[in-house]
């Protein structure tokens, strides 16, 4: 199964970071938030990714172009134009990076990657939100419901302290700092499971996925919700990013559902213009 990740927006609400890089490349714990999202999916067995690039998309491409080299121990023999890989810690992912345009809307981005999808059920999520959602379970739920689209419904995390205050008194009878969930409404948390037919609901690059397509799918009784009551956190603002960073540093990153295990190590070499299976598209020239 494939997972499509929307990673092309400007990220204007976190402009302190997105002014120099796309929001999905903003780091938490020394890794882009995009990497964290991919690790969540990989934990559930999905390792084939299609990333919808846009604003500063070349930085996402550069990150993955260098990823293998940055996660391997290597020896360079400059006189032989040779690189020997001693240990590779890179994940066994397939990552397709597609330039979907800087001004394209979310629906349009999905429409533009149609040719890179294999025609089967696929996942879709935003490149700026993490969760401990059980992706496997959401896929099973989607198939059980038989609809064209399933979204993960979450309750928004509390941002401010709330309290009870009566009209005739200034005395606060109950205070809760940053409540989570509670009686707040369910919202779209991303982590969709979709059938390829949903692409027919997208008309142009200007189509916003959350408007016309989802609204029409709902009207056609083809949109269902998988309720997730666990952790979910978007990275809309610098405050959100700092919160995620603090959780990671404290060892309390609830979205970290994967184990810290390196990818299988191997020894191989590339020299001249030869290209070996498992090696990066990189030759020392």
Coordinates of C-alpha atoms in Angstrom, one line a residue, residues 61-242:
X61 CA 14.5 16.3 -2.9
X62 CA 17.9 17.2 -1.7
X63 CA 17.3 15.7 1.7
X64 CA 16.3 12.3 0.2
X65 CA 19.1 12.5 -2.4
X66 CA 21.6 12.7 0.5
X67 CA 19.7 10.4 2.9
X68 CA 21.5 7.2 2.1
X69 CA 25.0 8.8 2.3
X70 CA 24.1 10.5 5.6
X71 CA 22.9 7.2 7.1
X72 CA 25.9 5.1 6.1
X73 CA 29.5 4.6 7.0
X74 CA 31.6 4.9 3.9
X75 CA 35.1 4.9 2.6
X76 CA 36.0 7.0 -0.5
X77 CA 39.0 5.9 -2.7
X78 CA 39.4 9.1 -4.7
X79 CA 42.1 7.7 -6.9
X80 CA 39.8 4.8 -8.0
X81 CA 36.6 6.8 -8.1
X82 CA 35.2 4.3 -5.7
X83 CA 32.8 4.4 -2.7
X84 CA 32.5 1.5 -0.3
X85 CA 29.6 1.3 2.0
X86 CA 30.4 -0.4 5.3
X87 CA 27.1 0.0 7.1
X88 CA 23.8 1.3 5.9
X89 CA 21.2 2.6 8.5
X90 CA 18.8 4.0 5.9
X91 CA 15.2 2.8 6.0
X92 CA 14.1 0.5 3.2
X93 CA 11.6 3.0 1.8
X94 CA 10.6 3.9 -1.7
X95 CA 10.1 7.6 -1.9
X96 CA 8.6 9.3 -5.0
X97 CA 8.9 13.1 -4.9
X98 CA 6.5 15.0 -7.2
X99 CA 6.6 18.7 -8.0
X100 CA 2.9 19.6 -7.7
X101 CA 3.3 23.3 -8.0
X102 CA 3.7 26.1 -5.5
X103 CA 0.2 27.5 -5.9
X104 CA -1.7 24.2 -6.2
X105 CA -4.3 23.5 -3.6
X106 CA -4.5 20.3 -1.5
X107 CA -6.9 18.5 -3.8
X108 CA -5.0 19.6 -6.9
X109 CA -1.8 18.2 -5.4
X110 CA -3.4 14.8 -4.9
X111 CA -4.8 14.9 -8.5
X112 CA -1.3 15.7 -9.8
X113 CA 0.2 12.5 -8.4
X114 CA -2.5 10.2 -9.9
X115 CA 0.0 8.7 -12.4
X116 CA 2.3 7.7 -9.5
X117 CA -0.4 5.7 -7.7
X118 CA -0.8 2.0 -8.3
X119 CA -4.6 2.0 -8.6
X120 CA -5.2 0.4 -5.2
X121 CA -6.4 1.6 -1.8
X122 CA -4.0 4.2 -0.5
X123 CA -3.4 6.5 2.5
X124 CA -3.2 10.3 2.5
X125 CA -2.1 12.6 5.2
X126 CA -0.7 16.1 5.8
X127 CA 3.0 16.7 6.1
X128 CA 2.7 18.6 9.4
X129 CA 0.9 16.4 11.9
X130 CA 1.9 13.4 14.0
X131 CA -0.2 10.9 15.9
X132 CA -0.1 7.4 17.5
X133 CA -3.1 6.4 15.3
X134 CA -3.3 2.7 14.6
X135 CA -3.0 2.9 10.8
X136 CA -3.5 -0.8 10.3
X137 CA -6.7 -0.6 12.3
X138 CA -7.9 2.4 10.3
X139 CA -7.3 0.5 7.1
X140 CA -9.3 -2.5 8.3
X141 CA -12.1 -0.2 9.4
X142 CA -12.1 1.5 6.0
X143 CA -12.5 -1.8 4.3
X144 CA -15.2 -2.9 6.7
X145 CA -17.2 0.2 6.0
X146 CA -17.0 -0.1 2.3
X147 CA -16.9 3.7 1.6
X148 CA -14.6 5.5 -0.8
X149 CA -13.0 7.6 1.9
X150 CA -12.2 7.3 5.6
X151 CA -10.8 10.2 7.6
X152 CA -9.3 9.9 11.1
X153 CA -11.5 12.0 13.4
X154 CA -9.7 13.4 16.4
X155 CA -10.4 15.9 19.2
X156 CA -8.2 19.0 19.0
X157 CA -5.5 19.3 21.7
X158 CA -6.3 22.0 24.3
X159 CA -4.3 25.2 23.7
X160 CA -5.5 27.3 26.6
X161 CA -6.6 26.8 30.2
X162 CA -10.4 26.6 30.6
X163 CA -12.5 27.3 33.6
X164 CA -16.0 27.7 34.8
X165 CA -17.2 31.2 35.6
X166 CA -20.8 32.1 36.5
X167 CA -22.4 35.4 35.5
X168 CA -22.9 36.6 39.1
X169 CA -19.5 35.8 40.5
X170 CA -15.8 36.4 39.7
X171 CA -14.8 33.2 41.6
X172 CA -13.5 30.4 39.4
X173 CA -14.9 27.2 40.6
X174 CA -13.0 24.8 38.2
X175 CA -9.8 25.3 36.2
X176 CA -8.2 22.8 33.8
X177 CA -4.9 23.7 32.1
X178 CA -4.9 22.8 28.4
X179 CA -7.5 20.1 28.5
X180 CA -7.2 17.3 25.9
X181 CA -10.2 16.2 24.0
X182 CA -13.1 16.2 26.5
X183 CA -16.3 17.5 25.0
X184 CA -14.6 19.3 22.1
X185 CA -16.0 18.5 18.6
X186 CA -14.4 15.9 16.4
X187 CA -12.2 17.4 13.6
X188 CA -10.4 16.2 10.5
X189 CA -7.1 14.8 11.7
X190 CA -5.8 13.6 8.3
X191 CA -4.5 10.0 8.1
X192 CA -7.1 9.2 5.4
X193 CA -7.6 5.8 3.8
X194 CA -8.9 6.3 0.2
X195 CA -10.1 4.4 -2.8
X196 CA -8.7 5.6 -6.2
X197 CA -12.2 6.7 -7.3
X198 CA -11.9 9.7 -5.0
X199 CA -9.6 11.2 -7.5
X200 CA -12.6 11.7 -9.8
X201 CA -14.0 14.2 -7.3
X202 CA -11.1 16.5 -7.8
X203 CA -11.6 18.9 -10.7
X204 CA -8.5 21.2 -11.0
X205 CA -5.4 22.5 -9.3
X206 CA -7.6 25.0 -7.5
X207 CA -9.6 22.3 -5.8
X208 CA -9.3 22.2 -2.0
X209 CA -9.5 18.6 -0.8
X210 CA -11.3 19.6 2.3
X211 CA -14.0 21.6 0.4
X212 CA -15.6 20.2 -2.7
X213 CA -14.3 16.6 -2.7
X214 CA -14.9 15.8 1.0
X215 CA -18.2 17.6 1.0
X216 CA -19.4 15.7 -2.1
X217 CA -18.1 12.4 -0.7
X218 CA -20.1 13.1 2.4
X219 CA -23.2 14.0 0.4
X220 CA -22.8 10.7 -1.5
X221 CA -22.6 8.7 1.7
X222 CA -19.0 7.8 0.8
X223 CA -17.1 9.4 3.7
X224 CA -16.8 7.8 7.1
X225 CA -14.8 8.6 10.2
X226 CA -12.4 6.4 12.1
X227 CA -12.4 7.8 15.6
X228 CA -9.0 8.1 17.2
X229 CA -9.0 9.1 20.9
X230 CA -5.2 8.9 21.4
X231 CA -2.5 11.4 20.7
X232 CA -2.7 13.8 17.8
X233 CA -0.8 17.0 17.3
X234 CA -0.5 19.4 14.3
X235 CA 2.6 21.6 13.8
X236 CA 0.8 24.7 12.7
X237 CA 2.9 27.2 14.7
X238 CA 6.3 27.7 16.3
X239 CA 4.6 27.0 19.6
X240 CA 3.5 23.6 18.3
X241 CA 7.0 22.8 17.1
X242 CA 8.5 23.7 20.4

